[in-house]
Structure formats: C-alpha cells, structure tokens
PDB file of C-alpha atoms and ligand atoms in Angstrom:
ATOM      1  CA  UNK Q  70      12.148   6.065 -15.718  1.00 36.00           C
ATOM      2  CA  UNK Q  71       9.474   4.022 -17.533  1.00 34.00           C
ATOM      3  CA  UNK Q  72       7.225   6.194 -19.680  1.00 39.00           C
ATOM      4  CA  UNK Q  73       3.902   5.402 -21.306  1.00 38.00           C
ATOM      5  CA  UNK Q  74       5.455   5.507 -24.733  1.00 36.00           C
ATOM      6  CA  UNK Q  75       3.603   4.709 -27.935  1.00 35.00           C
ATOM      7  CA  UNK Q  76       5.796   1.605 -28.065  1.00 34.00           C
ATOM      8  CA  UNK Q  77       4.440   0.263 -24.784  1.00 34.00           C
ATOM      9  CA  UNK Q  78       0.906   1.023 -25.897  1.00 37.00           C
ATOM     10  CA  UNK Q  79       1.470  -0.605 -29.281  1.00 40.00           C
ATOM     11  CA  UNK Q  80       2.234  -4.067 -27.913  1.00 48.00           C
ATOM     12  CA  UNK Q  81      -0.482  -4.045 -25.262  1.00 55.00           C
ATOM     13  CA  UNK Q  82      -4.163  -3.817 -25.945  1.00 63.00           C
ATOM     14  CA  UNK Q  83      -7.442  -3.407 -24.084  1.00 69.00           C
ATOM     15  CA  UNK Q  84      -7.638  -4.492 -20.457  1.00 70.00           C
ATOM     16  CA  UNK Q  85      -3.933  -5.353 -20.258  1.00 70.00           C
ATOM     17  CA  UNK Q  86      -2.890  -1.863 -21.274  1.00 71.00           C
ATOM     18  CA  UNK Q  87      -5.355  -0.274 -18.853  1.00 70.00           C
ATOM     19  CA  UNK Q  88      -4.062  -2.519 -16.043  1.00 70.00           C
ATOM     20  CA  UNK Q  89      -0.475  -1.681 -16.859  1.00 73.00           C
ATOM     21  CA  UNK Q  90      -1.186   2.048 -16.744  1.00 78.00           C
ATOM     22  CA  UNK Q  91      -3.115   1.760 -13.477  1.00 75.00           C
ATOM     23  CA  UNK Q  92      -0.317  -0.248 -11.879  1.00 69.00           C
ATOM     24  CA  UNK Q  93       2.239   2.262 -13.085  1.00 70.00           C
ATOM     25  CA  UNK Q  94       0.283   5.200 -11.654  1.00 69.00           C
ATOM     26  CA  UNK Q  95      -0.184   3.331  -8.386  1.00 64.00           C
ATOM     27  CA  UNK Q  96       3.566   2.745  -8.192  1.00 61.00           C
ATOM     28  CA  UNK Q  97       4.315   6.394  -8.958  1.00 62.00           C
ATOM     29  CA  UNK Q  98       2.092   7.537  -6.128  1.00 58.00           C
ATOM     30  CA  UNK Q  99       4.416   5.560  -3.936  1.00 51.00           C
ATOM     31  CA  UNK Q 100       7.709   6.595  -5.533  1.00 51.00           C
ATOM     32  CA  UNK Q 101       6.801  10.264  -5.469  1.00 50.00           C
ATOM     33  CA  UNK Q 102       7.009  10.250  -1.727  1.00 46.00           C
ATOM     34  CA  UNK Q 103       9.036   7.253  -0.557  1.00 44.00           C
ATOM     35  CA  UNK Q 104      12.224   8.531  -2.176  1.00 47.00           C
ATOM     36  CA  UNK Q 105      12.930  11.050   0.532  1.00 53.00           C
ATOM     37  CA  UNK Q 106      13.875   9.933   4.035  1.00 52.00           C
ATOM     38  CA  UNK Q 107      12.258  13.027   5.503  1.00 52.00           C
ATOM     39  CA  UNK Q 108       8.910  12.137   4.026  1.00 61.00           C
ATOM     40  CA  UNK Q 109       8.717   8.560   5.353  1.00 63.00           C
ATOM     41  CA  UNK Q 110       6.897   9.827   8.399  1.00 65.00           C
ATOM     42  CA  UNK Q 111       4.370  11.616   6.220  1.00 68.00           C
ATOM     43  CA  UNK Q 112       3.786   8.446   4.195  1.00 69.00           C
ATOM     44  CA  UNK Q 113       3.253   6.422   7.331  1.00 71.00           C
ATOM     45  CA  UNK Q 114       0.374   8.735   8.161  1.00 75.00           C
ATOM     46  CA  UNK Q 115      -0.865   8.980   4.552  1.00 81.00           C
ATOM     47  CA  UNK Q 116      -2.955   5.863   3.796  1.00 86.00           C
ATOM     48  CA  UNK Q 117      -3.509   6.843   0.154  1.00 84.00           C
ATOM     49  CA  UNK Q 118       0.218   6.531  -0.555  1.00 79.00           C
ATOM     50  CA  UNK Q 119       1.066   3.839   1.969  1.00 82.00           C
ATOM     51  CA  UNK Q 120      -1.393   1.072   1.013  1.00 88.00           C
ATOM     52  CA  UNK Q 121      -1.228  -0.787  -2.310  1.00 88.00           C
ATOM     53  CA  UNK Q 122      -5.014  -1.191  -2.483  1.00 91.00           C
ATOM     54  CA  UNK Q 123      -5.550   2.587  -2.246  1.00 93.00           C
ATOM     55  CA  UNK Q 124      -2.753   3.317  -4.705  1.00 91.00           C
ATOM     56  CA  UNK Q 125      -4.475   0.963  -7.116  1.00 92.00           C
ATOM     57  CA  UNK Q 126      -7.842   2.670  -6.686  1.00 94.00           C
ATOM     58  CA  UNK Q 127      -6.166   6.049  -7.107  1.00 94.00           C
ATOM     59  CA  UNK Q 128      -4.327   4.845 -10.246  1.00 93.00           C
ATOM     60  CA  UNK Q 129      -7.600   3.614 -11.727  1.00 94.00           C
ATOM     61  CA  UNK Q 130      -9.324   6.956 -11.175  1.00 96.00           C
ATOM     62  CA  UNK Q 131      -6.364   8.987 -12.500  1.00 96.00           C
ATOM     63  CA  UNK Q 132      -6.266   6.950 -15.720  1.00 95.00           C
ATOM     64  CA  UNK Q 133     -10.054   7.216 -16.096  1.00 96.00           C
ATOM     65  CA  UNK Q 134      -9.976  10.993 -15.696  1.00 97.00           C
ATOM     66  CA  UNK Q 135      -7.002  11.444 -17.992  1.00 97.00           C
ATOM     67  CA  UNK Q 136      -8.601   9.292 -20.710  1.00 96.00           C
ATOM     68  CA  UNK Q 137     -11.752  11.358 -20.505  1.00 96.00           C
ATOM     69  CA  UNK Q 138      -9.764  14.599 -20.767  1.00 97.00           C
ATOM     70  CA  UNK Q 139      -7.799  13.580 -23.881  1.00 96.00           C
ATOM     71  CA  UNK Q 140     -11.036  13.232 -25.813  1.00 95.00           C
ATOM     72  CA  UNK Q 141     -11.183  17.043 -25.782  1.00 95.00           C
ATOM     73  CA  UNK Q 142      -7.543  18.038 -25.545  1.00 96.00           C
ATOM     74  CA  UNK Q 143      -4.625  15.830 -26.632  1.00 96.00           C
ATOM     75  CA  UNK Q 144      -2.394  17.424 -23.976  1.00 97.00           C
ATOM     76  CA  UNK Q 145      -4.690  18.176 -21.037  1.00 98.00           C
ATOM     77  CA  UNK Q 146      -3.780  21.002 -18.706  1.00 98.00           C
ATOM     78  CA  UNK Q 147      -3.927  20.056 -15.030  1.00 98.00           C
ATOM     79  CA  UNK Q 148      -3.968  22.279 -11.948  1.00 98.00           C
ATOM     80  CA  UNK Q 149      -2.717  20.354  -8.902  1.00 98.00           C
ATOM     81  CA  UNK Q 150      -3.723  22.260  -5.757  1.00 97.00           C
ATOM     82  CA  UNK Q 151      -1.772  21.436  -2.587  1.00 94.00           C
ATOM     83  CA  UNK Q 152       0.619  19.445  -4.782  1.00 96.00           C
ATOM     84  CA  UNK Q 153       2.995  18.539  -1.964  1.00 92.00           C
ATOM     85  CA  UNK Q 154       5.798  16.361  -3.243  1.00 89.00           C
ATOM     86  CA  UNK Q 155       4.027  15.342  -6.398  1.00 92.00           C
ATOM     87  CA  UNK Q 156       1.843  12.310  -5.730  1.00 89.00           C
ATOM     88  CA  UNK Q 157      -0.552  13.725  -8.349  1.00 91.00           C
ATOM     89  CA  UNK Q 158       1.764  15.829 -10.470  1.00 96.00           C
ATOM     90  CA  UNK Q 159       4.154  13.018 -11.382  1.00 95.00           C
ATOM     91  CA  UNK Q 160       1.508  10.514 -12.585  1.00 94.00           C
ATOM     92  CA  UNK Q 161      -0.241  13.130 -14.724  1.00 96.00           C
ATOM     93  CA  UNK Q 162       3.076  14.206 -16.252  1.00 97.00           C
ATOM     94  CA  UNK Q 163       3.893  10.582 -17.001  1.00 95.00           C
ATOM     95  CA  UNK Q 164       0.553  10.166 -18.719  1.00 96.00           C
ATOM     96  CA  UNK Q 165       1.417  13.104 -20.985  1.00 96.00           C
ATOM     97  CA  UNK Q 166      -0.396  16.054 -19.390  1.00 98.00           C
ATOM     98  CA  UNK Q 167       0.848  19.570 -18.673  1.00 98.00           C
ATOM     99  CA  UNK Q 168       0.722  20.323 -14.967  1.00 98.00           C
ATOM    100  CA  UNK Q 169       0.698  23.492 -12.885  1.00 98.00           C
ATOM    101  CA  UNK Q 170       1.653  22.369  -9.354  1.00 98.00           C
ATOM    102  CA  UNK Q 171       0.771  24.748  -6.522  1.00 97.00           C
ATOM    103  CA  UNK Q 172       1.801  24.457  -2.905  1.00 94.00           C
ATOM    104  CA  UNK Q 173       2.505  26.898  -0.136  1.00 91.00           C
ATOM    105  CA  UNK Q 174       5.489  24.893   1.108  1.00 90.00           C
ATOM    106  CA  UNK Q 175       8.813  25.536  -0.620  1.00 92.00           C
ATOM    107  CA  UNK Q 176      10.313  22.372   0.859  1.00 90.00           C
ATOM    108  CA  UNK Q 177       7.581  20.207  -0.581  1.00 90.00           C
ATOM    109  CA  UNK Q 178       7.929  21.850  -3.975  1.00 94.00           C
ATOM    110  CA  UNK Q 179      11.713  21.417  -3.963  1.00 94.00           C
ATOM    111  CA  UNK Q 180      11.167  17.677  -3.627  1.00 91.00           C
ATOM    112  CA  UNK Q 181       8.508  17.754  -6.354  1.00 94.00           C
ATOM    113  CA  UNK Q 182      10.895  19.645  -8.639  1.00 95.00           C
ATOM    114  CA  UNK Q 183      13.617  17.026  -8.168  1.00 94.00           C
ATOM    115  CA  UNK Q 184      11.253  14.142  -8.904  1.00 92.00           C
ATOM    116  CA  UNK Q 185       9.747  15.793 -11.961  1.00 95.00           C
ATOM    117  CA  UNK Q 186      12.907  17.358 -13.393  1.00 93.00           C
ATOM    118  CA  UNK Q 187      12.729  15.336 -16.638  1.00 94.00           C
ATOM    119  CA  UNK Q 188       9.510  16.966 -17.768  1.00 96.00           C
ATOM    120  CA  UNK Q 189      10.856  20.402 -18.690  1.00 95.00           C
ATOM    121  CA  UNK Q 190       8.203  22.917 -19.674  1.00 96.00           C
ATOM    122  CA  UNK Q 191       5.377  20.386 -19.228  1.00 98.00           C
ATOM    123  CA  UNK Q 192       5.560  21.388 -15.560  1.00 98.00           C
ATOM    124  CA  UNK Q 193       5.069  24.783 -13.950  1.00 98.00           C
ATOM    125  CA  UNK Q 194       5.660  25.076 -10.222  1.00 98.00           C
ATOM    126  CA  UNK Q 195       4.122  27.855  -8.149  1.00 97.00           C
ATOM    127  CA  UNK Q 196       4.903  28.400  -4.511  1.00 96.00           C
ATOM    128  CA  UNK Q 197       1.815  30.292  -3.411  1.00 95.00           C
ATOM    129  CA  UNK Q 198      -1.456  30.115  -1.533  1.00 93.00           C
ATOM    130  CA  UNK Q 199      -4.103  28.359  -3.625  1.00 94.00           C
ATOM    131  CA  UNK Q 200      -6.486  31.220  -2.817  1.00 92.00           C
ATOM    132  CA  UNK Q 201      -4.231  33.464  -4.896  1.00 94.00           C
ATOM    133  CA  UNK Q 202      -4.001  30.869  -7.670  1.00 96.00           C
ATOM    134  CA  UNK Q 203      -7.775  30.671  -7.935  1.00 96.00           C
ATOM    135  CA  UNK Q 204      -8.109  34.447  -8.268  1.00 94.00           C
ATOM    136  CA  UNK Q 205      -6.410  34.321 -11.664  1.00 93.00           C
ATOM    137  CA  UNK Q 206      -9.250  33.673 -14.105  1.00 94.00           C
ATOM    138  CA  UNK Q 207      -7.167  34.109 -17.278  1.00 94.00           C
ATOM    139  CA  UNK Q 208      -6.043  30.497 -17.645  1.00 94.00           C
ATOM    140  CA  UNK Q 209      -8.515  27.608 -17.898  1.00 96.00           C
ATOM    141  CA  UNK Q 210      -7.745  23.995 -17.021  1.00 98.00           C
ATOM    142  CA  UNK Q 211      -9.001  20.619 -18.214  1.00 98.00           C
ATOM    143  CA  UNK Q 212      -8.636  19.022 -14.780  1.00 98.00           C
ATOM    144  CA  UNK Q 213      -8.354  20.520 -11.310  1.00 98.00           C
ATOM    145  CA  UNK Q 214      -7.113  17.971  -8.822  1.00 98.00           C
ATOM    146  CA  UNK Q 215      -6.708  17.923  -5.056  1.00 97.00           C
ATOM    147  CA  UNK Q 216      -5.161  14.933  -3.349  1.00 95.00           C
ATOM    148  CA  UNK Q 217      -5.597  14.708   0.405  1.00 92.00           C
ATOM    149  CA  UNK Q 218      -6.119  18.445   0.487  1.00 91.00           C
ATOM    150  CA  UNK Q 219      -9.802  19.385   0.620  1.00 91.00           C
ATOM    151  CA  UNK Q 220     -10.011  18.580   4.327  1.00 89.00           C
ATOM    152  CA  UNK Q 221      -7.291  21.160   5.025  1.00 85.00           C
ATOM    153  CA  UNK Q 222      -9.330  23.955   3.432  1.00 87.00           C
ATOM    154  CA  UNK Q 223     -11.602  25.793   5.878  1.00 83.00           C
ATOM    155  CA  UNK Q 224     -14.236  26.855   3.318  1.00 89.00           C
ATOM    156  CA  UNK Q 225     -13.929  24.057   0.802  1.00 93.00           C
ATOM    157  CA  UNK Q 226     -17.266  24.786  -0.903  1.00 95.00           C
ATOM    158  CA  UNK Q 227     -16.158  28.318  -1.694  1.00 94.00           C
ATOM    159  CA  UNK Q 228     -12.866  26.937  -2.968  1.00 95.00           C
ATOM    160  CA  UNK Q 229     -14.662  24.445  -5.240  1.00 97.00           C
ATOM    161  CA  UNK Q 230     -16.891  27.267  -6.514  1.00 96.00           C
ATOM    162  CA  UNK Q 231     -13.772  29.266  -7.429  1.00 96.00           C
ATOM    163  CA  UNK Q 232     -12.167  26.225  -9.042  1.00 97.00           C
ATOM    164  CA  UNK Q 233     -15.257  25.601 -11.180  1.00 96.00           C
ATOM    165  CA  UNK Q 234     -14.869  29.052 -12.767  1.00 96.00           C
ATOM    166  CA  UNK Q 235     -11.453  28.200 -14.213  1.00 97.00           C
ATOM    167  CA  UNK Q 236     -12.358  24.840 -15.730  1.00 97.00           C
ATOM    168  CA  UNK Q 237     -12.808  24.428 -19.486  1.00 96.00           C
ATOM    169  CA  UNK Q 238     -16.298  23.639 -20.783  1.00 93.00           C
ATOM    170  CA  UNK Q 239     -15.595  19.865 -20.533  1.00 94.00           C
ATOM    171  CA  UNK Q 240     -13.428  20.308 -17.402  1.00 97.00           C
ATOM    172  CA  UNK Q 241     -13.142  17.834 -14.535  1.00 98.00           C
ATOM    173  CA  UNK Q 242     -12.832  18.293 -10.810  1.00 98.00           C
ATOM    174  CA  UNK Q 243     -11.111  15.415  -9.015  1.00 98.00           C
ATOM    175  CA  UNK Q 244     -10.374  15.120  -5.337  1.00 97.00           C
ATOM    176  CA  UNK Q 245      -9.161  12.048  -3.485  1.00 96.00           C
ATOM    177  CA  UNK Q 246      -8.653  11.014   0.129  1.00 95.00           C
ATOM    178  CA  UNK Q 247     -10.957  13.089   2.303  1.00 94.00           C
ATOM    179  CA  UNK Q 248     -12.842  11.799   5.345  1.00 95.00           C
ATOM    180  CA  UNK Q 249     -16.576  11.261   4.834  1.00 96.00           C
ATOM    181  CA  UNK Q 250     -18.778  13.475   6.973  1.00 95.00           C
ATOM    182  CA  UNK Q 251     -18.767  11.637  10.292  1.00 93.00           C
ATOM    183  CA  UNK Q 252     -22.535  11.538  10.779  1.00 94.00           C
ATOM    184  CA  UNK Q 253     -22.902   9.833   7.383  1.00 96.00           C
ATOM    185  CA  UNK Q 254     -20.653   6.968   8.475  1.00 96.00           C
ATOM    186  CA  UNK Q 255     -22.198   4.057  10.398  1.00 93.00           C
ATOM    187  CA  UNK Q 256     -21.457   3.906  14.145  1.00 95.00           C
ATOM    188  CA  UNK Q 257     -19.685   0.541  13.775  1.00 96.00           C
ATOM    189  CA  UNK Q 258     -17.413   1.919  11.045  1.00 96.00           C
ATOM    190  CA  UNK Q 259     -16.665   5.034  13.120  1.00 95.00           C
ATOM    191  CA  UNK Q 260     -15.697   2.897  16.123  1.00 96.00           C
ATOM    192  CA  UNK Q 261     -13.585   0.605  13.964  1.00 95.00           C
ATOM    193  CA  UNK Q 262     -11.849   3.626  12.354  1.00 95.00           C
ATOM    194  CA  UNK Q 263     -11.089   5.156  15.752  1.00 92.00           C
ATOM    195  CA  UNK Q 264      -9.771   1.863  17.126  1.00 94.00           C
ATOM    196  CA  UNK Q 265      -7.576   1.498  14.027  1.00 93.00           C
ATOM    197  CA  UNK Q 266      -6.245   5.027  14.459  1.00 90.00           C
ATOM    198  CA  UNK Q 267      -5.495   4.614  18.185  1.00 87.00           C
ATOM    199  CA  UNK Q 268      -3.748   1.255  17.651  1.00 88.00           C
ATOM    200  CA  UNK Q 269      -1.526   2.864  15.007  1.00 87.00           C
ATOM    201  CA  UNK Q 270      -1.041   6.126  16.908  1.00 83.00           C
ATOM    202  CA  UNK Q 271       0.114   4.475  20.134  1.00 81.00           C
ATOM    203  CA  UNK Q 272       3.381   3.418  18.439  1.00 77.00           C
ATOM    204  CA  UNK Q 273       4.125   6.875  17.056  1.00 75.00           C
ATOM    205  CA  UNK Q 274       5.396   8.483  20.254  1.00 73.00           C
ATOM    206  CA  UNK Q 275       4.156  11.659  21.951  1.00 74.00           C
ATOM    207  CA  UNK Q 276       1.174   9.669  23.201  1.00 75.00           C
ATOM    208  CA  UNK Q 277       0.689  11.937  26.244  1.00 80.00           C
ATOM    209  CA  UNK Q 278       0.797  15.034  24.016  1.00 78.00           C
ATOM    210  CA  UNK Q 279      -1.751  13.421  21.699  1.00 78.00           C
ATOM    211  CA  UNK Q 280      -4.089  12.624  24.582  1.00 81.00           C
ATOM    212  CA  UNK Q 281      -3.752  16.157  25.957  1.00 80.00           C
ATOM    213  CA  UNK Q 282      -4.598  17.667  22.572  1.00 80.00           C
ATOM    214  CA  UNK Q 283      -7.574  15.361  22.205  1.00 78.00           C
ATOM    215  CA  UNK Q 284      -8.906  16.346  25.641  1.00 82.00           C
ATOM    216  CA  UNK Q 285      -8.386  20.030  24.843  1.00 79.00           C
ATOM    217  CA  UNK Q 286     -10.222  19.712  21.531  1.00 76.00           C
ATOM    218  CA  UNK Q 287     -13.034  17.711  23.132  1.00 76.00           C
ATOM    219  CA  UNK Q 288     -13.620  20.870  25.205  1.00 77.00           C
ATOM    220  CA  UNK Q 289     -13.930  22.857  21.989  1.00 75.00           C
ATOM    221  CA  UNK Q 290     -10.531  24.562  22.331  1.00 76.00           C
ATOM    222  CA  UNK Q 291      -8.600  24.756  19.065  1.00 72.00           C
ATOM    223  CA  UNK Q 292      -5.344  26.629  18.606  1.00 73.00           C
ATOM    224  CA  UNK Q 293      -4.845  28.450  15.328  1.00 68.00           C
ATOM    225  CA  UNK Q 294      -1.061  28.249  15.591  1.00 69.00           C
ATOM    226  CA  UNK Q 295      -0.966  24.519  16.468  1.00 70.00           C
ATOM    227  CA  UNK Q 296       0.526  22.408  13.651  1.00 66.00           C
ATOM    228  CA  UNK Q 297      -1.393  19.395  14.987  1.00 70.00           C
ATOM    229  CA  UNK Q 298      -4.723  21.220  15.132  1.00 67.00           C
ATOM    230  CA  UNK Q 299      -4.214  22.476  11.588  1.00 66.00           C
ATOM    231  CA  UNK Q 300      -3.207  19.055  10.257  1.00 64.00           C
ATOM    232  CA  UNK Q 301      -6.260  17.506  11.887  1.00 64.00           C
ATOM    233  CA  UNK Q 302      -8.651  20.228  10.862  1.00 61.00           C
ATOM    234  CA  UNK Q 303     -11.090  17.682   9.434  1.00 61.00           C
ATOM    235  CA  UNK Q 304     -11.430  16.049  12.862  1.00 60.00           C
ATOM    236  CA  UNK Q 305     -12.516  19.367  14.357  1.00 62.00           C
ATOM    237  CA  UNK Q 306     -15.355  19.765  11.917  1.00 71.00           C
ATOM    238  CA  UNK Q 307     -16.320  16.087  11.734  1.00 86.00           C
ATOM    239  CA  UNK Q 308     -15.122  15.198   8.271  1.00 91.00           C
ATOM    240  CA  UNK Q 309     -15.921  16.742   4.907  1.00 94.00           C
ATOM    241  CA  UNK Q 310     -19.495  17.005   3.651  1.00 95.00           C
ATOM    242  CA  UNK Q 311     -19.487  14.859   0.511  1.00 97.00           C
ATOM    243  CA  UNK Q 312     -23.203  15.429  -0.083  1.00 97.00           C
ATOM    244  CA  UNK Q 313     -22.888  19.215   0.026  1.00 97.00           C
ATOM    245  CA  UNK Q 314     -20.058  18.949  -2.510  1.00 97.00           C
ATOM    246  CA  UNK Q 315     -22.099  16.724  -4.802  1.00 98.00           C
ATOM    247  CA  UNK Q 316     -25.214  18.945  -4.582  1.00 97.00           C
ATOM    248  CA  UNK Q 317     -23.144  22.022  -5.235  1.00 96.00           C
ATOM    249  CA  UNK Q 318     -21.341  20.571  -8.264  1.00 97.00           C
ATOM    250  CA  UNK Q 319     -24.569  19.182  -9.749  1.00 97.00           C
ATOM    251  CA  UNK Q 320     -26.252  22.543  -9.321  1.00 96.00           C
ATOM    252  CA  UNK Q 321     -23.319  24.112 -11.184  1.00 94.00           C
ATOM    253  CA  UNK Q 322     -23.865  21.797 -14.170  1.00 95.00           C
ATOM    254  CA  UNK Q 323     -21.499  18.942 -13.366  1.00 97.00           C
ATOM    255  CA  UNK Q 324     -22.083  15.207 -13.487  1.00 97.00           C
ATOM    256  CA  UNK Q 325     -20.715  14.192 -10.117  1.00 97.00           C
ATOM    257  CA  UNK Q 326     -19.845  10.863  -8.577  1.00 98.00           C
ATOM    258  CA  UNK Q 327     -18.720  10.229  -5.004  1.00 98.00           C
ATOM    259  CA  UNK Q 328     -16.523   7.133  -4.673  1.00 98.00           C
ATOM    260  CA  UNK Q 329     -16.373   5.924  -1.061  1.00 98.00           C
ATOM    261  CA  UNK Q 330     -13.760   3.558   0.313  1.00 97.00           C
ATOM    262  CA  UNK Q 331     -12.002   2.634   3.533  1.00 97.00           C
ATOM    263  CA  UNK Q 332      -8.708   4.149   4.632  1.00 96.00           C
ATOM    264  CA  UNK Q 333      -6.655   4.090   7.787  1.00 95.00           C
ATOM    265  CA  UNK Q 334      -2.959   4.265   8.648  1.00 91.00           C
ATOM    266  CA  UNK Q 335      -2.502   0.742  10.038  1.00 92.00           C
ATOM    267  CA  UNK Q 336      -1.800  -1.965   7.429  1.00 92.00           C
ATOM    268  CA  UNK Q 337      -3.639  -4.635   9.388  1.00 94.00           C
ATOM    269  CA  UNK Q 338      -6.759  -2.530   9.965  1.00 95.00           C
ATOM    270  CA  UNK Q 339      -6.661  -1.341   6.351  1.00 95.00           C
ATOM    271  CA  UNK Q 340      -6.794  -4.951   5.229  1.00 95.00           C
ATOM    272  CA  UNK Q 341      -9.643  -5.827   7.598  1.00 96.00           C
ATOM    273  CA  UNK Q 342     -11.639  -2.662   6.806  1.00 96.00           C
ATOM    274  CA  UNK Q 343     -11.295  -3.200   3.056  1.00 95.00           C
ATOM    275  CA  UNK Q 344     -12.284  -6.869   3.376  1.00 96.00           C
ATOM    276  CA  UNK Q 345     -15.363  -5.859   5.385  1.00 96.00           C
ATOM    277  CA  UNK Q 346     -16.164  -3.246   2.695  1.00 96.00           C
ATOM    278  CA  UNK Q 347     -16.298  -0.439   5.267  1.00 97.00           C
ATOM    279  CA  UNK Q 348     -16.301   3.161   4.021  1.00 97.00           C
ATOM    280  CA  UNK Q 349     -14.957   6.232   5.790  1.00 96.00           C
ATOM    281  CA  UNK Q 350     -13.185   8.183   3.024  1.00 96.00           C
ATOM    282  CA  UNK Q 351     -14.179   9.517  -0.384  1.00 97.00           C
ATOM    283  CA  UNK Q 352     -13.124  10.780  -3.781  1.00 97.00           C
ATOM    284  CA  UNK Q 353     -15.043  13.231  -5.977  1.00 98.00           C
ATOM    285  CA  UNK Q 354     -15.161  12.810  -9.746  1.00 98.00           C
ATOM    286  CA  UNK Q 355     -17.050  15.581 -11.476  1.00 98.00           C
ATOM    287  CA  UNK Q 356     -17.230  16.664 -15.098  1.00 97.00           C
ATOM    288  CA  UNK Q 357     -18.910  19.710 -16.573  1.00 95.00           C
ATOM    289  CA  UNK Q 358     -21.916  18.753 -18.656  1.00 91.00           C
ATOM    290  CA  UNK Q 359     -21.634  19.937 -22.260  1.00 75.00           C
TER     291      UNK Q 359
HETATM  292  C1  SAM B1252      -1.721  16.470   3.048  1.00 61.80           C
HETATM  293  S1  SAM B1252      -0.666  17.328   1.965  1.00 61.80           S
HETATM  294  C2  SAM B1252      -1.083  16.577   0.417  1.00 61.80           C
HETATM  295  C3  SAM B1252       0.058  16.624  -0.550  1.00 61.80           C
HETATM  296  C4  SAM B1252      -0.155  15.825  -1.825  1.00 61.80           C
HETATM  297  N1  SAM B1252      -1.270  16.343  -2.598  1.00 61.80           N
HETATM  298  C5  SAM B1252      -0.331  14.368  -1.498  1.00 61.80           C
HETATM  299  O1  SAM B1252      -1.399  13.804  -1.717  1.00 61.80           O
HETATM  300  O2  SAM B1252       0.618  13.756  -1.019  1.00 61.80           O
HETATM  301  C6  SAM B1252      -1.396  18.938   1.858  1.00 61.80           C
HETATM  302  C7  SAM B1252      -0.537  19.951   1.119  1.00 61.80           C
HETATM  303  O3  SAM B1252      -1.268  21.163   1.001  1.00 61.80           O
HETATM  304  C8  SAM B1252      -0.380  22.248   1.152  1.00 61.80           C
HETATM  305  N2  SAM B1252      -1.189  23.420   1.528  1.00 61.80           N
HETATM  306  C9  SAM B1252      -1.923  23.577   2.650  1.00 61.80           C
HETATM  307  N3  SAM B1252      -2.586  24.753   2.619  1.00 61.80           N
HETATM  308  C10 SAM B1252      -2.263  25.349   1.427  1.00 61.80           C
HETATM  309  C11 SAM B1252      -2.655  26.561   0.796  1.00 61.80           C
HETATM  310  N4  SAM B1252      -3.515  27.418   1.374  1.00 61.80           N
HETATM  311  N5  SAM B1252      -2.140  26.854  -0.410  1.00 61.80           N
HETATM  312  C12 SAM B1252      -1.277  26.004  -1.016  1.00 61.80           C
HETATM  313  N6  SAM B1252      -0.894  24.832  -0.476  1.00 61.80           N
HETATM  314  C13 SAM B1252      -1.375  24.501   0.732  1.00 61.80           C
HETATM  315  C14 SAM B1252       0.609  21.785   2.196  1.00 61.80           C
HETATM  316  O4  SAM B1252       1.816  22.495   2.124  1.00 61.80           O
HETATM  317  C15 SAM B1252       0.754  20.303   1.821  1.00 61.80           C
HETATM  318  O5  SAM B1252       1.834  20.090   0.945  1.00 61.80           O
END
C-alpha cells in the first residue's frame, strides 16, 4: 500500500504534490470498492466511484478539506456517515486522519474492515443507525462526511442540523454525490440525464420490473419495504434541495459552497455530459465560521 509518507512529500513540492495526492485519493475511491466481486454491481451504478473524472473531482475536494482541517488539528477526527465499504474512510485514513465509520450494514462494514485493516486504532467501526450516532453529543469531530448518502435520508435537513451540533468550532461538513433538486436543473439537462439513465438501465436486466415500478411510482404509490423504492428515494422526492441545505448551513454560521457537476452511470453519456458542462449532481463543502 502506498502511503503519503513524509518521504513522498519531501521530494515533491507545490502543484505536483497536490496532484499526486489527488490522484492517489481518486484511485483509492476506486480500489475501496472494486476489490470485491460482490460490489461490482454497486460500482456500475455508482458514478462517483466508476468514472475517473468524478474520482478526480472527489480526490481534489477530499484533499482540500483535509488540508483545511490540519490547520486546526494535526490528526483530524472524521465521522463518515453511511460509510459503506470505505470509499471515504480509506482515503481519509491514508491522509493521516482518525476515522469513525458508521453504517447500518454489517456486510458493508466487514468489507471496509478488511480494506482498512492496516490502520489499527486510527479507525473505529460502528454498525448502527446514524440517527443513534448523532444522538451522542459527547464527542466532537473536525469533519463530518457523507458520500452518496444524503439522498437516502428522509429528513436530511434535520440530520444536518444534528451533525452541526457535534462539529468542532472550525468543523467542516462535506457531502458528495447527491442529485440536484430536479426543478433547479434545466429541462434539457433533465432529459439528457433521463436518456442516459434509460440507455444504461436497459442492459441491466429486469427491464419489465423496472418499468412496472416506474409506472407504480408515477401513480404516487411507494412501498416502504421495497429495496428499489428505498434505493431510489431521491427520485420520489425529486432530488435533494441544495439551496435549502446552503441556506440552513449559512444561517447556522457556516461558510458554504455548493459544487455542481454532471454524473450518470453510462461512461459514454458521462463523457458527453461533462464535455457539455451539464450539471445534475452536487457536493456540499461547509466550514464553521470562527
Ligand atoms: C449509497 S451507499 C454509500 C456508501 C459509501 N459512502 C460510498 O460512497 O460508496 C449508502 C450507505 O448508507 C448506509 N445506510 C443507509 N441508511 C443508513 C442509516 N440509517 N444508518 C447507517 N447507515 C445507513 C447503507 O448501508 C449504505 O452502505
């Protein structure tokens, strides 16, 4: 495993070092999931891990956030909510942070544990509901991070409010890979995104089942116990409201930036959408004002 050792840093300076770290983080986002056969399917449907351009953007933001955090704490403490198999946990550990990784799925966490086994007590793994995690106000964190998770949370504003209470005075909130609120996306981009999704989806099997579910949902019928309905929760409520998140965080004393970009499952459409500078997905970078 290649680490960001002082030795690596010592021979590289300025932009080259930053580029090297970003590339490394981008690669880790990939490794953290591609290793396991069982997760290939997940990756195929997870643009932020599948596409090099998104991994690069993600790597850039992770390094930026980490560098900001170490100004206040040499070993920043990170809370990774909905950690899954470690697409966030592993890069932050590699950068030198301490991470508490929380997920409700034991299977996911088993995979995370295997990938991060070299980090000893720098990593704490908790198999629990994040709502329970956020109730514990005793420990404060330098960064709270959610990767491809916010859109799975029914009341995400309440969740962000809770998260803000357990951030240190300079703390940062970082979320990546959530769909922009649909009515804030141009009609052309929405149509292009849907076309991209359908072209990709048609090769994934269970096309009839997918059409049936879509028709059912278009009638306003959602099933609480449907894995598909739960996984596509953001579709039911037309994306995630990036403006409400920004207003909320600013009103709570954060400097907040929304970074919008294009993401879709299909490699071809990802390339075209990125080239056309379309935007349908966003990241939140927020830091508590001093
Ligand atoms: C789309 S995955 C994202 C995983 C990882 N962050 C990534 O980017 O690859 C969402 C994760 O959230 C977890 N999850 C969903 N609801 C949860 C909850 N209430 N508490 C804890 N984890 C939850 C799921 O088990 C899943 O691993």
